[in-house]
Structures are given as C-alpha cells and as structure tokens.
Coordinates of C-alpha atoms in Angstrom, one line a residue:
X1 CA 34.8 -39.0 -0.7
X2 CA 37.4 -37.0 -1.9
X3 CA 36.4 -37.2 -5.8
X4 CA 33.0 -36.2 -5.1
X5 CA 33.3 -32.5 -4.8
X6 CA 35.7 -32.3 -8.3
X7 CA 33.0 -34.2 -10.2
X8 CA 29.9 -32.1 -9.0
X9 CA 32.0 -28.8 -10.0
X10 CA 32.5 -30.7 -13.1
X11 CA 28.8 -31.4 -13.6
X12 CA 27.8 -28.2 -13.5
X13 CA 30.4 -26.5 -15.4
X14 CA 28.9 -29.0 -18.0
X15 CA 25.2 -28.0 -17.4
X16 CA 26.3 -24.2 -17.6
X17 CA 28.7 -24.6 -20.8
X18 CA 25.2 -26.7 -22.5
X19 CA 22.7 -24.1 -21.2
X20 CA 24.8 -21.1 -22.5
X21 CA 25.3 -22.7 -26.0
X22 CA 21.4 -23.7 -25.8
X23 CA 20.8 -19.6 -25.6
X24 CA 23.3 -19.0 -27.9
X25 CA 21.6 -21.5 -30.4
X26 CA 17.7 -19.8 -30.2
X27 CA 16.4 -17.9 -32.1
X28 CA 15.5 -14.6 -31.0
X29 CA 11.8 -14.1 -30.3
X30 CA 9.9 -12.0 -32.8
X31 CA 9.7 -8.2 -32.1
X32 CA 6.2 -6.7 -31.5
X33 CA 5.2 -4.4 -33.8
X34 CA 5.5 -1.0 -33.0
X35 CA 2.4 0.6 -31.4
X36 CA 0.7 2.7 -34.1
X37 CA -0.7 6.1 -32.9
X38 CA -4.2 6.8 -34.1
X39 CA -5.4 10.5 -33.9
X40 CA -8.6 10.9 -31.6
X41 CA -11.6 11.6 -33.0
X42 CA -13.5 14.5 -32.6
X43 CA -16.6 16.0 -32.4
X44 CA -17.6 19.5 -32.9
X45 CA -19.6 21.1 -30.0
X46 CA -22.1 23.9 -29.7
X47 CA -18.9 26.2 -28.6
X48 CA -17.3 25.7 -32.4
X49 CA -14.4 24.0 -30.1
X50 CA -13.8 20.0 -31.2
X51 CA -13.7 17.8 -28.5
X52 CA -12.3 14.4 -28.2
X53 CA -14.8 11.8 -28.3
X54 CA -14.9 8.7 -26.3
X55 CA -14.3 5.3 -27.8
X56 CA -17.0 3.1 -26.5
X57 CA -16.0 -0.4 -27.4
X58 CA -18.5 -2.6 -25.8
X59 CA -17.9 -0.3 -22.4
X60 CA -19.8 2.0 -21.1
X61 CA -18.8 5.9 -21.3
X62 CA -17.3 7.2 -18.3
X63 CA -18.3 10.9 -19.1
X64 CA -21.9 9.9 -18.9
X65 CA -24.1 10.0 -16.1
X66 CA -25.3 6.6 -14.7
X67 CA -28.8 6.1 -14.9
X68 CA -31.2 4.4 -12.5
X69 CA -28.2 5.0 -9.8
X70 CA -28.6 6.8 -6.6
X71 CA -26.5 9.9 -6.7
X72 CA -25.9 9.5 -2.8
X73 CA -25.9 6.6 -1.3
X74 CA -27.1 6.4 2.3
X75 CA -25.2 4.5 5.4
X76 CA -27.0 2.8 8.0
X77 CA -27.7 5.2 11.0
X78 CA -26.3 3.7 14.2
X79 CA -30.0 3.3 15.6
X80 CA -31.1 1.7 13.3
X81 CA -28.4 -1.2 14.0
X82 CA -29.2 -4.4 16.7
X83 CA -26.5 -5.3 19.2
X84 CA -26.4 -9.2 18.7
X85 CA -23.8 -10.7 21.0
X86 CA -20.8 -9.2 22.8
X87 CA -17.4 -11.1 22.7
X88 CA -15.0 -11.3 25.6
X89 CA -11.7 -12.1 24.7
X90 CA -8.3 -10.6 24.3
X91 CA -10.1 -7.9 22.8
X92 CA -13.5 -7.6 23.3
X93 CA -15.7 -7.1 20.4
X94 CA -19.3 -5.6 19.6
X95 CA -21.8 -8.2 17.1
X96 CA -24.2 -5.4 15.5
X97 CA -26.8 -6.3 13.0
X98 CA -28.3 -3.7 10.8
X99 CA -31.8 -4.2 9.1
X100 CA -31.1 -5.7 6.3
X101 CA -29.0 -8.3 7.8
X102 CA -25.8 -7.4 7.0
X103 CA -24.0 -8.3 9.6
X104 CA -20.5 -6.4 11.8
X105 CA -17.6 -7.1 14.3
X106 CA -17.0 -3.9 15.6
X107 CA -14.0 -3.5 18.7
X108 CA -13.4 0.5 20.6
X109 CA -12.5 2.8 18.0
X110 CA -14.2 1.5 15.0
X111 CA -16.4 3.8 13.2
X112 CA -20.2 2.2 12.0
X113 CA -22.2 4.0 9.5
X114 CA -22.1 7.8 10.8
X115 CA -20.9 6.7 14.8
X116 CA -17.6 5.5 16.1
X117 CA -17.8 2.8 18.9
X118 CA -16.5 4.1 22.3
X119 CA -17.6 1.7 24.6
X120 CA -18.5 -1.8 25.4
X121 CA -20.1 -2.4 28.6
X122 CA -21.6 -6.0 30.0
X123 CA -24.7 -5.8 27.9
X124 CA -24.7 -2.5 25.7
X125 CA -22.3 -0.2 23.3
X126 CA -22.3 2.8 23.0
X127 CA -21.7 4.7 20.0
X128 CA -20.9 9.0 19.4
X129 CA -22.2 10.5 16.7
X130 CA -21.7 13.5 15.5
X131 CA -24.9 16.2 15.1
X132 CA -25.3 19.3 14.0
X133 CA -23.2 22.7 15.3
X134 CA -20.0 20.6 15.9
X135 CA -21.5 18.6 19.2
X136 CA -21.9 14.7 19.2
X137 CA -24.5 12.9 20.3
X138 CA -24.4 9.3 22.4
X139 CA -26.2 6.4 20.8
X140 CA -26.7 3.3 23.6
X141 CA -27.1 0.0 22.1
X142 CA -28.4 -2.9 24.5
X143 CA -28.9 -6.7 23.8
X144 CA -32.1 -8.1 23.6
X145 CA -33.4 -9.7 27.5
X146 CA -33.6 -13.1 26.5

C-alpha cells in the first residue's frame, strides 16, 4: 500500500519525460503560404468613376436585385388565424392555426402576425392590434362549437 503512490508518480513522470521528447522529436508542421493579395477588379461606370466589381464564383451577386421575389412579404392577419385548442396548464397556452396550416403555441404576451395575445379566456383569445392614428383594435378569437 505504501509503494503504490511512489510508483504511480513514477509512471507518470515516465509518460511526461516520453511525451515531451515525442514533441521534441516531430517535425514541425509545414507553414501555409502567405495569403497573396490580388487587386480588385474594376469596371468603369457611366460617371468615368471605376468601381469594384463583384466576383461571382458560382454565387449569386449580392448587389443585384432578386428576381421573381416579393419585395414585401406579407404576415398573416390575426383574423385570418383559427383558435384550435386551448391548453391549461402551468401556463396556459393558445393553439392557433392560420390558413395555410402552419400551425402556433401562443401564451399572454406573444405577439402573432401584426397582434399580440392579451388574453385567454375558457373558449376564446383575444388579440390587440394596432390600427391606424396610434389606437389598437381587439381581435376575439373563439373555438369552433363542436
């Protein structure tokens, strides 16, 4: 019992003394070359004033519009959402549904499309949203009577 400790530090004076000299031993790992800077290209514009031109590379160019893209894209209006289940819990939670199936858990405080959630009652939700001149509307969302 007593020479087990000394022979343990032993052992691993060993392994560090073989590791070290193992490092010592390698060869060093070959140096990257050294980034070479290529000038931008340019282009001369209708102004007389070169500008730099883009590099495509397979990738599309970012200084391009995209075509066949909406410029806006539209959210979901809160009336247009279903109210598909309510879920009681530690924190209650509001199942919506919009119309093309996409589907939301929503709790108080969560903001859908252009509302924020307020309430949840038994059987509805109930939603602000804000209209025009700074006032917000109130949006009532029921489940279906099964």
């Amino acid at each position: 019992m007593t020479l087990r400790r000394p022979i343990a530090l032993l052992g691993l004076a060993f392994a560090l003394v073989v590791w070290d000299s193992a490092l010592a031993q390698s060869p060093a790992p070959p140096s990257a070359p050294a980034p070479r800077s290529v000038p931008p290209v340019t282009t001369p514009s209708a102004t007389g004033v070169a500008e730099p031109a883009y590099e495509r590379k397979g990738r599309r160019d970012p200084f391009q519009p995209v075509e066949g893209v909406q410029a806006e894209m539209t959210a979901p209006a809160v009336a247009s959402a279903r109210l598909r289940g309510i879920v009681r819990g530690h924190e209650t939670r509001a199942l919506l549904e919009t119309p093309d199936g996409l589907g939301y858990i929503l709790k108080v405080g969560d903001t859908f499309a252009d509302g924020r959630l307020v309430e949840i009652g038994a059987n509805s939700v109930v939603f602000t949203v804000p209209a025009r001149h700074g006032s917000t509307n109130r949006i009532v969302l029921r489940l279906p009577d099964d």
